XYZ file of C-alpha atoms in Angstrom:
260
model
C 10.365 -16.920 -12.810
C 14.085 -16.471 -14.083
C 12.703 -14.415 -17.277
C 10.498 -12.237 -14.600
C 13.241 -11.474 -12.295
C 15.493 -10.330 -15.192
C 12.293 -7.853 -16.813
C 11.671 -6.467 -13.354
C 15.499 -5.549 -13.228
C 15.332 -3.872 -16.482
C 12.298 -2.346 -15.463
C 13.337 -0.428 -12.278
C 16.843 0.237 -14.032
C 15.514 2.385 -16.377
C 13.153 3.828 -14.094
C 15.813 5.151 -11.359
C 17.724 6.323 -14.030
C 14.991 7.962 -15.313
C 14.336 9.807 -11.853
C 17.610 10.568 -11.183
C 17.256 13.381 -13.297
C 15.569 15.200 -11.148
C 16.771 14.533 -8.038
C 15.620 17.549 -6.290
C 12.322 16.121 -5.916
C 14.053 13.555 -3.638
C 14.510 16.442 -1.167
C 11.115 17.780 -1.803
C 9.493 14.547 -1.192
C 11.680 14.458 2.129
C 10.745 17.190 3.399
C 6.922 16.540 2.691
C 7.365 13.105 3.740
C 8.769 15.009 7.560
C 5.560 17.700 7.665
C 3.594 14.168 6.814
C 4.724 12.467 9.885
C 5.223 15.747 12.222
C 1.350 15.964 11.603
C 0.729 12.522 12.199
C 2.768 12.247 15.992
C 1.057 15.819 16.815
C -2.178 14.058 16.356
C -1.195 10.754 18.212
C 0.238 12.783 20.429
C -2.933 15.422 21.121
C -4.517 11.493 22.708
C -1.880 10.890 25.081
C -0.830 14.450 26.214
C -3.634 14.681 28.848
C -2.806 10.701 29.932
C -5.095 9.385 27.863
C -4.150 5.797 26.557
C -6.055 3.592 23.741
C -6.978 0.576 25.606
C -3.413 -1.944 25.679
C -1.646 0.857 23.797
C 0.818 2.572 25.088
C 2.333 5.367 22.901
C 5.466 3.560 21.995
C 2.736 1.016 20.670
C 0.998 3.008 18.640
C 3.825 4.802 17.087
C 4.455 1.195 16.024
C 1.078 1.328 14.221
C 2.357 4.922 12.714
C 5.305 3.528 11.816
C 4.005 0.615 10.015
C 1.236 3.255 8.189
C 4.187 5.391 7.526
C 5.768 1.994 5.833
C 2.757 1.657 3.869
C 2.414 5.252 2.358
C 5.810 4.687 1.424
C 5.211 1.680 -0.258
C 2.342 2.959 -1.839
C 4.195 5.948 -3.165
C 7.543 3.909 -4.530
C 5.789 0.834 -6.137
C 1.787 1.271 -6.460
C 1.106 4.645 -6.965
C 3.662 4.987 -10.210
C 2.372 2.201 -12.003
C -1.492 1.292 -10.958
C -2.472 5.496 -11.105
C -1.061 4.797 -14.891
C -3.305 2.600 -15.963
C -5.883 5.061 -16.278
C -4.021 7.065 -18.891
C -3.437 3.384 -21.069
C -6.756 2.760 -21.458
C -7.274 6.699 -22.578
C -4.773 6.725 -24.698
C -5.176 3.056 -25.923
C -1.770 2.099 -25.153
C -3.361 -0.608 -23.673
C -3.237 -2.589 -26.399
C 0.812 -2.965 -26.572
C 0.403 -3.644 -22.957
C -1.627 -6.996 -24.024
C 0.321 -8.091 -27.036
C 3.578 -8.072 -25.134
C 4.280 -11.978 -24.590
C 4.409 -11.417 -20.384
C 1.302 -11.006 -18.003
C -0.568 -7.806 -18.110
C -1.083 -7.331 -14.827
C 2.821 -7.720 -13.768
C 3.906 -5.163 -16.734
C 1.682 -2.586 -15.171
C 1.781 -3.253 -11.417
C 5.445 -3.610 -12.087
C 6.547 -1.259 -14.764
C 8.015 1.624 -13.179
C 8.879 2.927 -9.405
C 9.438 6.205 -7.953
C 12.179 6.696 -5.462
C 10.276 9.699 -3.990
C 8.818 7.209 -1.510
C 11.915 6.229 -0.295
C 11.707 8.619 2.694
C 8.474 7.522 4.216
C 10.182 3.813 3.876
C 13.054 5.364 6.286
C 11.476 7.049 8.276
C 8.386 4.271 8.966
C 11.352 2.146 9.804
C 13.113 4.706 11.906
C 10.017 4.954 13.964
C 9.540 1.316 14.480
C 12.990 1.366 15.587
C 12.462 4.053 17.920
C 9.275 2.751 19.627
C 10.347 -0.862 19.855
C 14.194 0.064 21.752
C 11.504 1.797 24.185
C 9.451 -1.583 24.630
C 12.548 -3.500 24.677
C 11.326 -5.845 21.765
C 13.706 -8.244 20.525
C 14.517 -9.367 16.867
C 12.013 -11.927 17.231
C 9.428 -9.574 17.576
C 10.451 -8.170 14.245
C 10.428 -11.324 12.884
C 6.984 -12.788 13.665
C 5.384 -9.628 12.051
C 7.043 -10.043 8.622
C 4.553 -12.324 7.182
C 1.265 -10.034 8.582
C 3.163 -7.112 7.033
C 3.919 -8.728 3.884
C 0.221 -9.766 3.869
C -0.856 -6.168 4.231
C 1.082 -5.326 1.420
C -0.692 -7.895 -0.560
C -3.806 -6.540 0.531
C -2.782 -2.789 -0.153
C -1.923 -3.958 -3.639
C -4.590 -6.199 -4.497
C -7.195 -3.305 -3.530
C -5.915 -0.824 -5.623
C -5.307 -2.669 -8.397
C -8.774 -3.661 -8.845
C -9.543 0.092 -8.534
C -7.546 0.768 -11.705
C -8.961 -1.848 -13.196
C -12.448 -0.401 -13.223
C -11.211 2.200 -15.611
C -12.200 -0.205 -18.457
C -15.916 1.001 -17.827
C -14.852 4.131 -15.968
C -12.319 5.863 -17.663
C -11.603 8.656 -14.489
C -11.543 6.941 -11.295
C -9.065 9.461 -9.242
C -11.942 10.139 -6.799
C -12.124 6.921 -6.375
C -8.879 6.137 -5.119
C -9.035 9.556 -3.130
C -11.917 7.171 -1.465
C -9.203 4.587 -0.806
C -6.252 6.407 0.270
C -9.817 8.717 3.260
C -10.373 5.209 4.443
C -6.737 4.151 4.934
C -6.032 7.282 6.496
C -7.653 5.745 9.708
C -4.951 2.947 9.685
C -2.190 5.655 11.361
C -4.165 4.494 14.517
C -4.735 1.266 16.104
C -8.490 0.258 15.556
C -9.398 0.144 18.918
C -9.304 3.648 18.545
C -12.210 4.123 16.623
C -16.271 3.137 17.993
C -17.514 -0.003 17.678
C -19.266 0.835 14.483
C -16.651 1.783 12.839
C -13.908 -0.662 14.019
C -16.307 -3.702 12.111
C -16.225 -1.555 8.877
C -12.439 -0.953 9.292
C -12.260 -4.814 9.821
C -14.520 -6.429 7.149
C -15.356 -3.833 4.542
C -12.144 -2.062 4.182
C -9.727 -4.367 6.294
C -7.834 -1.070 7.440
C -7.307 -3.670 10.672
C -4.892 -6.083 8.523
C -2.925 -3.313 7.003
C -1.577 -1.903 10.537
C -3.089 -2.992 13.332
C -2.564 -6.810 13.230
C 1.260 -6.661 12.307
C 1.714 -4.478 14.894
C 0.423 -6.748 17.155
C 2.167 -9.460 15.672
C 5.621 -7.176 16.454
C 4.120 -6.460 20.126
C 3.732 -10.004 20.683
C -0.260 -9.887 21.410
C -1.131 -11.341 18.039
C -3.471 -14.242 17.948
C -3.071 -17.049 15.318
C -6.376 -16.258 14.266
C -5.793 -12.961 13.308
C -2.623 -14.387 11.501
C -4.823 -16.787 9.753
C -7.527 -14.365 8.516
C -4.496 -12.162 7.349
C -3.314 -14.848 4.783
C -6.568 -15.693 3.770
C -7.254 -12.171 3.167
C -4.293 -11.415 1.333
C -4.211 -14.779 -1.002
C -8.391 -14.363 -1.448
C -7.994 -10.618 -2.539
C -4.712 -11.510 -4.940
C -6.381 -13.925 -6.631
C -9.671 -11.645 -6.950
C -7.663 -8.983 -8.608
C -6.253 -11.139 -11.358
C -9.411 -12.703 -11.827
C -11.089 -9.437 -11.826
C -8.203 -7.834 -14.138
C -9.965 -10.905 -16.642
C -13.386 -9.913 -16.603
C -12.347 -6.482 -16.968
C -10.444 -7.013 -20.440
C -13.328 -8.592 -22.007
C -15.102 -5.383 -21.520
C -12.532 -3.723 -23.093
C -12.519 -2.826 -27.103
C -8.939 -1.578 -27.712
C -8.550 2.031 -29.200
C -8.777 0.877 -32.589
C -12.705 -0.212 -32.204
């Protein structure tokens, strides 16, 4: 674990300084990051001008499901995005194979390679949000508390997903539609789930668990979680972590290397 923790730093050491050189895309992400979220409270809002309520949400509740999405784009942006979208252009280019003779895991060197610090502003401003909405509610830091482990769990979750996306580029070498796909159907987390019909709140829930990546640690921070919500949540995230490094597996023994 001690040799991990000292690659990662080395890693993401490099890769600020890297950025850094072009810091002006910090501002431009900023400011796309603010006509992001404007859009997003104008359409939250466009529900609740009129009165209209989701059932048990009030608006400061479901700008804590906004907030948390917002936390999530960010995170997706900074940490998956950089490194997962990447592996795409290792298997074209066949880079791939110094990727798999380095003596560390695969899958950590590329889910962990590089960051981007561009995402930093949807991780402030998802937080600034929470903030916001919970000083209206009046929640308390142990609200905050009890919905670290559901977030950290929908993190997992995020992760796991789109890694095993890039890792079908072994068959199929272009797969950016394919995350497009991914990043439609998470688009319907910025909302709690109850505010979709029936139909599609069961989809959201056990096909694409949209559900676990917003709505459940929200309602772990609102205090209206139930334990078995919690409990699917870990079982989610651990089931879909270990799929992706078993699937990673299967992929690589599909996989020829550019020299064959």
């Amino acid at each position: 674990m001690q040799r991990y923790l000292k690659v990662l730093r080395l890693f993401w050491s490099t890769a600020i300084a890297a950025e850094m050189e072009y810091r002006l895309n910090f501002i431009l992400a900023a400011l796309s990051s603010i006509g992001n979220l404007a859009g997003s409270v104008f359409g939250l809002f466009l529900f609740y001008r009129t009165g209209y309520t989701f059932t048990g949400w009030s608006w400061e509740a479901a700008l804590i499901v906004l907030g948390i999405f917002t936390l999530l784009q960010g995170f997706s942006a900074t940490f998956l995005a950089p490194n997962l979208n990447r592996i795409v252009r290792h298997v074209q280019e066949g880079t791939l194979d110094f990727v798999l003779l380095k003596p560390i895991r695969s899958q950590f060197w590329l889910s962990t390679h590089t960051l981007s610090p561009w995402g930093l502003p949807d991780l402030i401003f998802g937080c600034i949000i929470i903030g916001y909405a919970g000083k209206r509610l009046g929640l308390g830091i142990d609200k905050y508390l009890s919905s670290i482990l559901p977030l950290f769990c929908s993190l997992v979750i995020l992760y796991s997903l789109w890694f095993m996306l890039g890792a079908t580029t072994i068959w199929f070498v272009k797969i950016y539609n394919v995350t497009e796909v991914l990043r439609g159907f998470l688009e319907a987390g910025r909302y709690p789930i109850i505010a979709y019909p029936a139909a599609y709140r069961v989809f959201f829930t056990f096909v694409v668990p949209v559900a676990f990546l917003t709505t459940v640690p929200a309602q772990a921070m609102l205090g209206q979680g139930q334990s078995t919500w919690l409990i699917g949540a870990v079982v989610l995230a651990v089931l879909l972590f270990w799929v992706s490094a078993w699937f990673w597996r299967f992929a690589l023994r599909f996989y020829t290397s550019a020299s064959s």
